[in-house]
Every structure is written in structure tokens, then in C-alpha cells.
Amino acid sequence: MDYLSQVNALPLYLIVAAILLFILILCTVFLVRSYRAGIAIGMDPKILKKTITTSAVFTILPSIGILVGVVTLSGTLGIPLSWLRLSVVGALQYELSVAEIAAEAIGLSGLKVSEMSVGAYTTVSLVMTVGILGGGICTLFFLKKYLKKVYRKPKTLSQPESGKQGLGSIAMVAMFIGLCTAYISSYIGEFVNHGTYMPLFTAVAAGLIMAVFVFLGRKPKFRWLENFDVALSMLLAMGAAVALNQLV
């Protein structure tokens, strides 16, 4: 049995399906209880139903970006693991970057199926799983204490009246700048050393498209783009890369 057949085996599908079914049932229970709680405190049923419908509609397009991540990972890590990682607590940016880092750490040149083995698959999946546990553990032990501070000082959640950003906002921006810098630097290195221009072109295209969406999102008529800008920029950038590849 070859590598892809092993990581796409039926038992893995059944395990993932059971986990996701449990989560789906749990979400349904919370949805029903929340709806009943809203009715109990006197909220208008029409407003509740409209909120549910609107939320469901506005999750479709952003989820396309997640689906793209599943497709991207499934070519190397198989469908079950990719499906599970991006359906529970995984994040698109986290899963792709950590999987790549883990693969390179064990001596591979990247997430290439030709270099993967069951041992490498196990290591990569373990690193991805353990790495994401930080959020759940912090929530379990520190969320209650954190919420007390939030309720006592709500200004820490947003920009203070002085115009200065809080430490959390600065740290988040710095983290993403560092992440983008690392990736773009590697793309530039591939272009300079090997003449591989497609990753750099795709990153630049995605950045330019995202900049356009951010600009438009500041206008009241296009405020809805804020919910879809990441997914759309990814899809359009990949479409531009495919078009360029066909032309070249």
C-alpha cells in the first residue's frame, strides 16, 4: 500500500467523521438552547431567525478559503487529517505554515508528497495538533480571569481615546508582519536562487488584491467585503497564478 492510500484509509475517514458528527451535534444543541434562551428573555423570534440566517449566509464565502486549505493540505497529508484540522480548532494560516515548518524540520524540502512517508506524516500531524492546543489550554485555565479584566476595562479591547493601540493589537500586527516577511523572503530566495517566480507572483498578487479590498471596505457600500476579503484575495491570486502559468 502506497503512502497516499495509507493516509486516506477508510478507518481514518470513520474516525474523523465521528469527531465531526459529535461537534455538529454539540453546535446544534447550543443553537437550540441559545434560541430558546433568547425567546425566554423576550427577544423577537423574527430577529433571532434573521440573525441565524444572516450568520449562515455570511459563513459560506469565508469557508471557501478554508476549503482551499483542505485541498492544499490533502494532496500531501491526505483528506481525513486536513478535513479534521481545518474543521475543529485549526486555522488556515496556522495549519499551512506549521505543516511546512514541521516538514522542513525533519529534513524534507517542504510538503511534497514525493518525499513524505508515514513517519513524516505522523510527525507533521503531531506538531500541528500539539501546537494548536495552546489556545484551548489558555481558554480552559485563563479565560475567566481574562474576562474579568475585559469587563472591568473594556477600552483594552479597542483603540483607546488617546489614539494609541493596546499591546494586544500591536503584538498581533507584529506577529503577522513577521510571518509575512518570513514567507516573502523565502519566495524571493527561491526566485533569486532557482528562478522560481510563481510563489512570489502569487503572494504579490494576493497582497495587491487584499489592499484593494481593504480600501473598498472602508466605504459604507462595500463594508460587507470585510467578511470575505481573505477568501477572495486567496482565490483571485490563485486564479491569477493559474492564468499566468497557462500564458507562460
PDB file of N, CA, C and O in Angstrom, residues 132-196:
ATOM      1  N   ILE A 132      -1.564  23.632  18.263  1.00  0.00           N
ATOM      2  CA  ILE A 132      -2.832  24.360  18.332  1.00  0.00           C
ATOM      3  C   ILE A 132      -3.493  24.244  19.693  1.00  0.00           C
ATOM      4  O   ILE A 132      -4.472  24.936  19.985  1.00  0.00           O
ATOM      5  N   LEU A 133      -2.973  23.369  20.555  1.00  0.00           N
ATOM      6  CA  LEU A 133      -3.592  23.170  21.864  1.00  0.00           C
ATOM      7  C   LEU A 133      -3.430  24.366  22.792  1.00  0.00           C
ATOM      8  O   LEU A 133      -4.140  24.473  23.790  1.00  0.00           O
ATOM      9  N   GLY A 134      -2.487  25.258  22.461  1.00  0.00           N
ATOM     10  CA  GLY A 134      -2.249  26.407  23.327  1.00  0.00           C
ATOM     11  C   GLY A 134      -3.495  27.244  23.563  1.00  0.00           C
ATOM     12  O   GLY A 134      -3.779  27.658  24.688  1.00  0.00           O
ATOM     13  N   GLY A 135      -4.259  27.488  22.482  1.00  0.00           N
ATOM     14  CA  GLY A 135      -5.473  28.289  22.621  1.00  0.00           C
ATOM     15  C   GLY A 135      -6.499  27.638  23.528  1.00  0.00           C
ATOM     16  O   GLY A 135      -7.090  28.289  24.399  1.00  0.00           O
ATOM     17  N   GLY A 136      -6.712  26.331  23.350  1.00  0.00           N
ATOM     18  CA  GLY A 136      -7.678  25.622  24.187  1.00  0.00           C
ATOM     19  C   GLY A 136      -7.248  25.568  25.642  1.00  0.00           C
ATOM     20  O   GLY A 136      -8.071  25.745  26.551  1.00  0.00           O
ATOM     21  N   ILE A 137      -5.966  25.336  25.879  1.00  0.00           N
ATOM     22  CA  ILE A 137      -5.468  25.262  27.254  1.00  0.00           C
ATOM     23  C   ILE A 137      -5.574  26.622  27.941  1.00  0.00           C
ATOM     24  O   ILE A 137      -6.010  26.724  29.096  1.00  0.00           O
ATOM     25  N   CYS A 138      -5.174  27.671  27.240  1.00  0.00           N
ATOM     26  CA  CYS A 138      -5.275  29.020  27.816  1.00  0.00           C
ATOM     27  C   CYS A 138      -6.727  29.396  28.095  1.00  0.00           C
ATOM     28  O   CYS A 138      -7.029  30.024  29.114  1.00  0.00           O
ATOM     29  N   THR A 139      -7.618  29.008  27.196  1.00  0.00           N
ATOM     30  CA  THR A 139      -9.041  29.285  27.412  1.00  0.00           C
ATOM     31  C   THR A 139      -9.558  28.553  28.637  1.00  0.00           C
ATOM     32  O   THR A 139     -10.311  29.105  29.444  1.00  0.00           O
ATOM     33  N   LEU A 140      -9.145  27.308  28.799  1.00  0.00           N
ATOM     34  CA  LEU A 140      -9.618  26.491  29.909  1.00  0.00           C
ATOM     35  C   LEU A 140      -9.188  27.052  31.261  1.00  0.00           C
ATOM     36  O   LEU A 140      -9.981  27.089  32.209  1.00  0.00           O
ATOM     37  N   PHE A 141      -7.961  27.526  31.347  1.00  0.00           N
ATOM     38  CA  PHE A 141      -7.411  27.931  32.636  1.00  0.00           C
ATOM     39  C   PHE A 141      -7.393  29.449  32.872  1.00  0.00           C
ATOM     40  O   PHE A 141      -7.385  29.880  34.025  1.00  0.00           O
ATOM     41  N   PHE A 142      -7.394  30.245  31.809  1.00  0.00           N
ATOM     42  CA  PHE A 142      -7.191  31.681  31.993  1.00  0.00           C
ATOM     43  C   PHE A 142      -8.308  32.557  31.443  1.00  0.00           C
ATOM     44  O   PHE A 142      -8.286  33.772  31.652  1.00  0.00           O
ATOM     45  N   LEU A 143      -9.283  31.986  30.722  1.00  0.00           N
ATOM     46  CA  LEU A 143     -10.314  32.814  30.106  1.00  0.00           C
ATOM     47  C   LEU A 143     -11.154  33.550  31.145  1.00  0.00           C
ATOM     48  O   LEU A 143     -11.464  34.732  30.985  1.00  0.00           O
ATOM     49  N   LYS A 144     -11.522  32.880  32.209  1.00  0.00           N
ATOM     50  CA  LYS A 144     -12.366  33.505  33.225  1.00  0.00           C
ATOM     51  C   LYS A 144     -11.682  34.718  33.839  1.00  0.00           C
ATOM     52  O   LYS A 144     -12.300  35.781  34.010  1.00  0.00           O
ATOM     53  N   LYS A 145     -10.404  34.577  34.138  1.00  0.00           N
ATOM     54  CA  LYS A 145      -9.642  35.693  34.700  1.00  0.00           C
ATOM     55  C   LYS A 145      -9.487  36.815  33.681  1.00  0.00           C
ATOM     56  O   LYS A 145      -9.575  38.008  34.016  1.00  0.00           O
ATOM     57  N   TYR A 146      -9.284  36.434  32.429  1.00  0.00           N
ATOM     58  CA  TYR A 146      -9.140  37.435  31.368  1.00  0.00           C
ATOM     59  C   TYR A 146     -10.434  38.214  31.165  1.00  0.00           C
ATOM     60  O   TYR A 146     -10.421  39.440  30.996  1.00  0.00           O
ATOM     61  N   LEU A 147     -11.565  37.522  31.200  1.00  0.00           N
ATOM     62  CA  LEU A 147     -12.847  38.185  31.000  1.00  0.00           C
ATOM     63  C   LEU A 147     -13.148  39.181  32.105  1.00  0.00           C
ATOM     64  O   LEU A 147     -13.789  40.217  31.863  1.00  0.00           O
ATOM     65  N   LYS A 148     -12.700  38.898  33.309  1.00  0.00           N
ATOM     66  CA  LYS A 148     -12.899  39.855  34.400  1.00  0.00           C
ATOM     67  C   LYS A 148     -12.194  41.173  34.099  1.00  0.00           C
ATOM     68  O   LYS A 148     -12.728  42.251  34.362  1.00  0.00           O
ATOM     69  N   LYS A 149     -10.992  41.082  33.538  1.00  0.00           N
ATOM     70  CA  LYS A 149     -10.268  42.295  33.179  1.00  0.00           C
ATOM     71  C   LYS A 149     -10.931  43.006  32.012  1.00  0.00           C
ATOM     72  O   LYS A 149     -10.952  44.236  31.951  1.00  0.00           O
ATOM     73  N   VAL A 150     -11.468  42.219  31.084  1.00  0.00           N
ATOM     74  CA  VAL A 150     -12.135  42.813  29.927  1.00  0.00           C
ATOM     75  C   VAL A 150     -13.356  43.602  30.365  1.00  0.00           C
ATOM     76  O   VAL A 150     -13.580  44.738  29.926  1.00  0.00           O
ATOM     77  N   TYR A 151     -14.159  43.016  31.242  1.00  0.00           N
ATOM     78  CA  TYR A 151     -15.367  43.687  31.688  1.00  0.00           C
ATOM     79  C   TYR A 151     -15.058  44.898  32.552  1.00  0.00           C
ATOM     80  O   TYR A 151     -15.808  45.867  32.589  1.00  0.00           O
ATOM     81  N   ARG A 152     -13.912  44.855  33.246  1.00  0.00           N
ATOM     82  CA  ARG A 152     -13.546  45.977  34.104  1.00  0.00           C
ATOM     83  C   ARG A 152     -12.925  47.112  33.299  1.00  0.00           C
ATOM     84  O   ARG A 152     -13.127  48.282  33.593  1.00  0.00           O
ATOM     85  N   LYS A 153     -12.199  46.770  32.247  1.00  0.00           N
ATOM     86  CA  LYS A 153     -11.540  47.775  31.418  1.00  0.00           C
ATOM     87  C   LYS A 153     -11.826  47.485  29.948  1.00  0.00           C
ATOM     88  O   LYS A 153     -10.986  46.949  29.229  1.00  0.00           O
ATOM     89  N   PRO A 154     -13.027  47.796  29.477  1.00  0.00           N
ATOM     90  CA  PRO A 154     -13.394  47.459  28.107  1.00  0.00           C
ATOM     91  C   PRO A 154     -12.561  48.166  27.052  1.00  0.00           C
ATOM     92  O   PRO A 154     -12.482  47.720  25.925  1.00  0.00           O
ATOM     93  N   LYS A 155     -11.890  49.277  27.414  1.00  0.00           N
ATOM     94  CA  LYS A 155     -11.123  50.009  26.417  1.00  0.00           C
ATOM     95  C   LYS A 155      -9.915  49.226  25.920  1.00  0.00           C
ATOM     96  O   LYS A 155      -9.345  49.542  24.896  1.00  0.00           O
ATOM     97  N   THR A 156      -9.507  48.226  26.679  1.00  0.00           N
ATOM     98  CA  THR A 156      -8.351  47.435  26.252  1.00  0.00           C
ATOM     99  C   THR A 156      -8.663  46.588  25.032  1.00  0.00           C
ATOM    100  O   THR A 156      -7.767  46.098  24.369  1.00  0.00           O
ATOM    101  N   LEU A 157      -9.949  46.422  24.717  1.00  0.00           N
ATOM    102  CA  LEU A 157     -10.327  45.624  23.553  1.00  0.00           C
ATOM    103  C   LEU A 157     -10.236  46.413  22.258  1.00  0.00           C
ATOM    104  O   LEU A 157     -10.173  45.859  21.181  1.00  0.00           O
ATOM    105  N   SER A 158     -10.288  47.708  22.371  1.00  0.00           N
ATOM    106  CA  SER A 158     -10.276  48.516  21.167  1.00  0.00           C
ATOM    107  C   SER A 158      -9.279  49.648  21.328  1.00  0.00           C
ATOM    108  O   SER A 158      -8.573  49.743  22.324  1.00  0.00           O
ATOM    109  N   GLN A 159      -9.249  50.516  20.373  1.00  0.00           N
ATOM    110  CA  GLN A 159      -8.305  51.610  20.408  1.00  0.00           C
ATOM    111  C   GLN A 159      -8.710  52.622  21.464  1.00  0.00           C
ATOM    112  O   GLN A 159      -9.836  53.119  21.461  1.00  0.00           O
ATOM    113  N   PRO A 160      -7.848  52.982  22.401  1.00  0.00           N
ATOM    114  CA  PRO A 160      -8.183  53.936  23.442  1.00  0.00           C
ATOM    115  C   PRO A 160      -8.457  55.313  22.864  1.00  0.00           C
ATOM    116  O   PRO A 160      -8.109  55.615  21.719  1.00  0.00           O
ATOM    117  N   GLU A 161      -9.051  56.169  23.693  1.00  0.00           N
ATOM    118  CA  GLU A 161      -9.401  57.501  23.242  1.00  0.00           C
ATOM    119  C   GLU A 161      -8.163  58.319  22.882  1.00  0.00           C
ATOM    120  O   GLU A 161      -8.217  59.253  22.103  1.00  0.00           O
ATOM    121  N   SER A 162      -7.012  58.003  23.462  1.00  0.00           N
ATOM    122  CA  SER A 162      -5.790  58.735  23.175  1.00  0.00           C
ATOM    123  C   SER A 162      -5.280  58.492  21.769  1.00  0.00           C
ATOM    124  O   SER A 162      -4.395  59.191  21.292  1.00  0.00           O
ATOM    125  N   GLY A 163      -5.823  57.497  21.080  1.00  0.00           N
ATOM    126  CA  GLY A 163      -5.386  57.177  19.732  1.00  0.00           C
ATOM    127  C   GLY A 163      -4.300  56.127  19.679  1.00  0.00           C
ATOM    128  O   GLY A 163      -3.899  55.699  18.606  1.00  0.00           O
ATOM    129  N   LYS A 164      -3.816  55.692  20.826  1.00  0.00           N
ATOM    130  CA  LYS A 164      -2.766  54.680  20.878  1.00  0.00           C
ATOM    131  C   LYS A 164      -3.383  53.295  20.947  1.00  0.00           C
ATOM    132  O   LYS A 164      -4.366  53.073  21.638  1.00  0.00           O
ATOM    133  N   GLN A 165      -2.779  52.361  20.227  1.00  0.00           N
ATOM    134  CA  GLN A 165      -3.265  50.990  20.240  1.00  0.00           C
ATOM    135  C   GLN A 165      -2.764  50.255  21.466  1.00  0.00           C
ATOM    136  O   GLN A 165      -1.716  50.572  22.018  1.00  0.00           O
ATOM    137  N   GLY A 166      -3.556  49.266  21.878  1.00  0.00           N
ATOM    138  CA  GLY A 166      -3.164  48.461  23.016  1.00  0.00           C
ATOM    139  C   GLY A 166      -2.060  47.479  22.650  1.00  0.00           C
ATOM    140  O   GLY A 166      -1.764  47.257  21.477  1.00  0.00           O
ATOM    141  N   LEU A 167      -1.467  46.862  23.683  1.00  0.00           N
ATOM    142  CA  LEU A 167      -0.373  45.928  23.467  1.00  0.00           C
ATOM    143  C   LEU A 167      -0.827  44.729  22.641  1.00  0.00           C
ATOM    144  O   LEU A 167      -0.084  44.230  21.797  1.00  0.00           O
ATOM    145  N   GLY A 168      -2.060  44.251  22.871  1.00  0.00           N
ATOM    146  CA  GLY A 168      -2.563  43.103  22.123  1.00  0.00           C
ATOM    147  C   GLY A 168      -2.624  43.372  20.629  1.00  0.00           C
ATOM    148  O   GLY A 168      -2.226  42.538  19.814  1.00  0.00           O
ATOM    149  N   SER A 169      -3.097  44.550  20.245  1.00  0.00           N
ATOM    150  CA  SER A 169      -3.188  44.895  18.823  1.00  0.00           C
ATOM    151  C   SER A 169      -1.811  45.008  18.195  1.00  0.00           C
ATOM    152  O   SER A 169      -1.573  44.526  17.080  1.00  0.00           O
ATOM    153  N   ILE A 170      -0.883  45.619  18.928  1.00  0.00           N
ATOM    154  CA  ILE A 170       0.480  45.777  18.412  1.00  0.00           C
ATOM    155  C   ILE A 170       1.148  44.412  18.241  1.00  0.00           C
ATOM    156  O   ILE A 170       1.813  44.146  17.236  1.00  0.00           O
ATOM    157  N   ALA A 171       0.966  43.528  19.233  1.00  0.00           N
ATOM    158  CA  ALA A 171       1.576  42.198  19.160  1.00  0.00           C
ATOM    159  C   ALA A 171       1.011  41.395  17.994  1.00  0.00           C
ATOM    160  O   ALA A 171       1.749  40.685  17.297  1.00  0.00           O
ATOM    161  N   MET A 172      -0.294  41.509  17.757  1.00  0.00           N
ATOM    162  CA  MET A 172      -0.915  40.770  16.658  1.00  0.00           C
ATOM    163  C   MET A 172      -0.392  41.260  15.311  1.00  0.00           C
ATOM    164  O   MET A 172      -0.056  40.462  14.423  1.00  0.00           O
ATOM    165  N   VAL A 173      -0.299  42.582  15.162  1.00  0.00           N
ATOM    166  CA  VAL A 173       0.216  43.143  13.907  1.00  0.00           C
ATOM    167  C   VAL A 173       1.671  42.736  13.702  1.00  0.00           C
ATOM    168  O   VAL A 173       2.078  42.354  12.601  1.00  0.00           O
ATOM    169  N   ALA A 174       2.466  42.794  14.772  1.00  0.00           N
ATOM    170  CA  ALA A 174       3.884  42.417  14.670  1.00  0.00           C
ATOM    171  C   ALA A 174       4.040  40.951  14.287  1.00  0.00           C
ATOM    172  O   ALA A 174       4.923  40.594  13.483  1.00  0.00           O
ATOM    173  N   MET A 175       3.190  40.093  14.827  1.00  0.00           N
ATOM    174  CA  MET A 175       3.259  38.676  14.517  1.00  0.00           C
ATOM    175  C   MET A 175       2.985  38.420  13.036  1.00  0.00           C
ATOM    176  O   MET A 175       3.717  37.680  12.372  1.00  0.00           O
ATOM    177  N   PHE A 176       1.958  39.072  12.499  1.00  0.00           N
ATOM    178  CA  PHE A 176       1.621  38.864  11.098  1.00  0.00           C
ATOM    179  C   PHE A 176       2.666  39.475  10.173  1.00  0.00           C
ATOM    180  O   PHE A 176       2.959  38.922   9.108  1.00  0.00           O
ATOM    181  N   ILE A 177       3.253  40.618  10.574  1.00  0.00           N
ATOM    182  CA  ILE A 177       4.315  41.204   9.767  1.00  0.00           C
ATOM    183  C   ILE A 177       5.510  40.259   9.711  1.00  0.00           C
ATOM    184  O   ILE A 177       6.106  40.036   8.647  1.00  0.00           O
ATOM    185  N   GLY A 178       5.862  39.674  10.866  1.00  0.00           N
ATOM    186  CA  GLY A 178       6.968  38.717  10.891  1.00  0.00           C
ATOM    187  C   GLY A 178       6.684  37.491  10.056  1.00  0.00           C
ATOM    188  O   GLY A 178       7.560  37.001   9.322  1.00  0.00           O
ATOM    189  N   LEU A 179       5.443  37.000  10.116  1.00  0.00           N
ATOM    190  CA  LEU A 179       5.064  35.819   9.341  1.00  0.00           C
ATOM    191  C   LEU A 179       5.127  36.105   7.847  1.00  0.00           C
ATOM    192  O   LEU A 179       5.684  35.323   7.064  1.00  0.00           O
ATOM    193  N   CYS A 180       4.563  37.248   7.446  1.00  0.00           N
ATOM    194  CA  CYS A 180       4.578  37.604   6.025  1.00  0.00           C
ATOM    195  C   CYS A 180       6.000  37.840   5.537  1.00  0.00           C
ATOM    196  O   CYS A 180       6.353  37.441   4.418  1.00  0.00           O
ATOM    197  N   THR A 181       6.823  38.459   6.377  1.00  0.00           N
ATOM    198  CA  THR A 181       8.206  38.716   5.997  1.00  0.00           C
ATOM    199  C   THR A 181       8.963  37.415   5.768  1.00  0.00           C
ATOM    200  O   THR A 181       9.735  37.278   4.806  1.00  0.00           O
ATOM    201  N   ALA A 182       8.740  36.442   6.640  1.00  0.00           N
ATOM    202  CA  ALA A 182       9.427  35.155   6.504  1.00  0.00           C
ATOM    203  C   ALA A 182       9.041  34.461   5.206  1.00  0.00           C
ATOM    204  O   ALA A 182       9.906  33.938   4.475  1.00  0.00           O
ATOM    205  N   TYR A 183       7.761  34.461   4.889  1.00  0.00           N
ATOM    206  CA  TYR A 183       7.311  33.787   3.678  1.00  0.00           C
ATOM    207  C   TYR A 183       7.788  34.512   2.422  1.00  0.00           C
ATOM    208  O   TYR A 183       8.294  33.881   1.478  1.00  0.00           O
ATOM    209  N   ILE A 184       7.616  35.827   2.400  1.00  0.00           N
ATOM    210  CA  ILE A 184       8.009  36.581   1.208  1.00  0.00           C
ATOM    211  C   ILE A 184       9.514  36.492   0.987  1.00  0.00           C
ATOM    212  O   ILE A 184       9.987  36.401  -0.149  1.00  0.00           O
ATOM    213  N   SER A 185      10.278  36.484   2.079  1.00  0.00           N
ATOM    214  CA  SER A 185      11.733  36.341   1.954  1.00  0.00           C
ATOM    215  C   SER A 185      12.092  34.997   1.318  1.00  0.00           C
ATOM    216  O   SER A 185      12.997  34.916   0.473  1.00  0.00           O
ATOM    217  N   SER A 186      11.387  33.939   1.728  1.00  0.00           N
ATOM    218  CA  SER A 186      11.652  32.620   1.130  1.00  0.00           C
ATOM    219  C   SER A 186      11.273  32.598  -0.346  1.00  0.00           C
ATOM    220  O   SER A 186      11.962  31.979  -1.166  1.00  0.00           O
ATOM    221  N   TYR A 187      10.196  33.295  -0.696  1.00  0.00           N
ATOM    222  CA  TYR A 187       9.790  33.347  -2.103  1.00  0.00           C
ATOM    223  C   TYR A 187      10.820  34.113  -2.936  1.00  0.00           C
ATOM    224  O   TYR A 187      11.133  33.723  -4.073  1.00  0.00           O
ATOM    225  N   ILE A 188      11.339  35.204  -2.361  1.00  0.00           N
ATOM    226  CA  ILE A 188      12.367  35.972  -3.059  1.00  0.00           C
ATOM    227  C   ILE A 188      13.627  35.119  -3.225  1.00  0.00           C
ATOM    228  O   ILE A 188      14.280  35.135  -4.270  1.00  0.00           O
ATOM    229  N   GLY A 189      13.960  34.366  -2.162  1.00  0.00           N
ATOM    230  CA  GLY A 189      15.121  33.485  -2.241  1.00  0.00           C
ATOM    231  C   GLY A 189      14.966  32.426  -3.320  1.00  0.00           C
ATOM    232  O   GLY A 189      15.925  32.129  -4.059  1.00  0.00           O
ATOM    233  N   GLU A 190      13.775  31.845  -3.444  1.00  0.00           N
ATOM    234  CA  GLU A 190      13.536  30.850  -4.489  1.00  0.00           C
ATOM    235  C   GLU A 190      13.659  31.469  -5.880  1.00  0.00           C
ATOM    236  O   GLU A 190      14.180  30.837  -6.808  1.00  0.00           O
ATOM    237  N   PHE A 191      13.193  32.708  -6.006  1.00  0.00           N
ATOM    238  CA  PHE A 191      13.271  33.383  -7.304  1.00  0.00           C
ATOM    239  C   PHE A 191      14.719  33.714  -7.665  1.00  0.00           C
ATOM    240  O   PHE A 191      15.151  33.494  -8.803  1.00  0.00           O
ATOM    241  N   VAL A 192      15.489  34.203  -6.692  1.00  0.00           N
ATOM    242  CA  VAL A 192      16.873  34.593  -6.953  1.00  0.00           C
ATOM    243  C   VAL A 192      17.754  33.367  -7.205  1.00  0.00           C
ATOM    244  O   VAL A 192      18.578  33.354  -8.123  1.00  0.00           O
ATOM    245  N   ASN A 193      17.562  32.330  -6.390  1.00  0.00           N
ATOM    246  CA  ASN A 193      18.449  31.166  -6.469  1.00  0.00           C
ATOM    247  C   ASN A 193      18.053  30.155  -7.543  1.00  0.00           C
ATOM    248  O   ASN A 193      18.922  29.507  -8.149  1.00  0.00           O
ATOM    249  N   HIS A 194      16.744  30.004  -7.743  1.00  0.00           N
ATOM    250  CA  HIS A 194      16.289  28.945  -8.651  1.00  0.00           C
ATOM    251  C   HIS A 194      15.433  29.465  -9.806  1.00  0.00           C
ATOM    252  O   HIS A 194      15.035  28.673 -10.664  1.00  0.00           O
ATOM    253  N   GLY A 195      15.122  30.743  -9.797  1.00  0.00           N
ATOM    254  CA  GLY A 195      14.299  31.294 -10.862  1.00  0.00           C
ATOM    255  C   GLY A 195      12.834  30.936 -10.750  1.00  0.00           C
ATOM    256  O   GLY A 195      12.066  31.115 -11.705  1.00  0.00           O
ATOM    257  N   THR A 196      12.414  30.438  -9.594  1.00  0.00           N
ATOM    258  CA  THR A 196      11.010  30.085  -9.377  1.00  0.00           C
ATOM    259  C   THR A 196      10.235  31.340  -8.982  1.00  0.00           C
ATOM    260  O   THR A 196      10.398  31.864  -7.873  1.00  0.00           O
TER     261      THR A 196
END
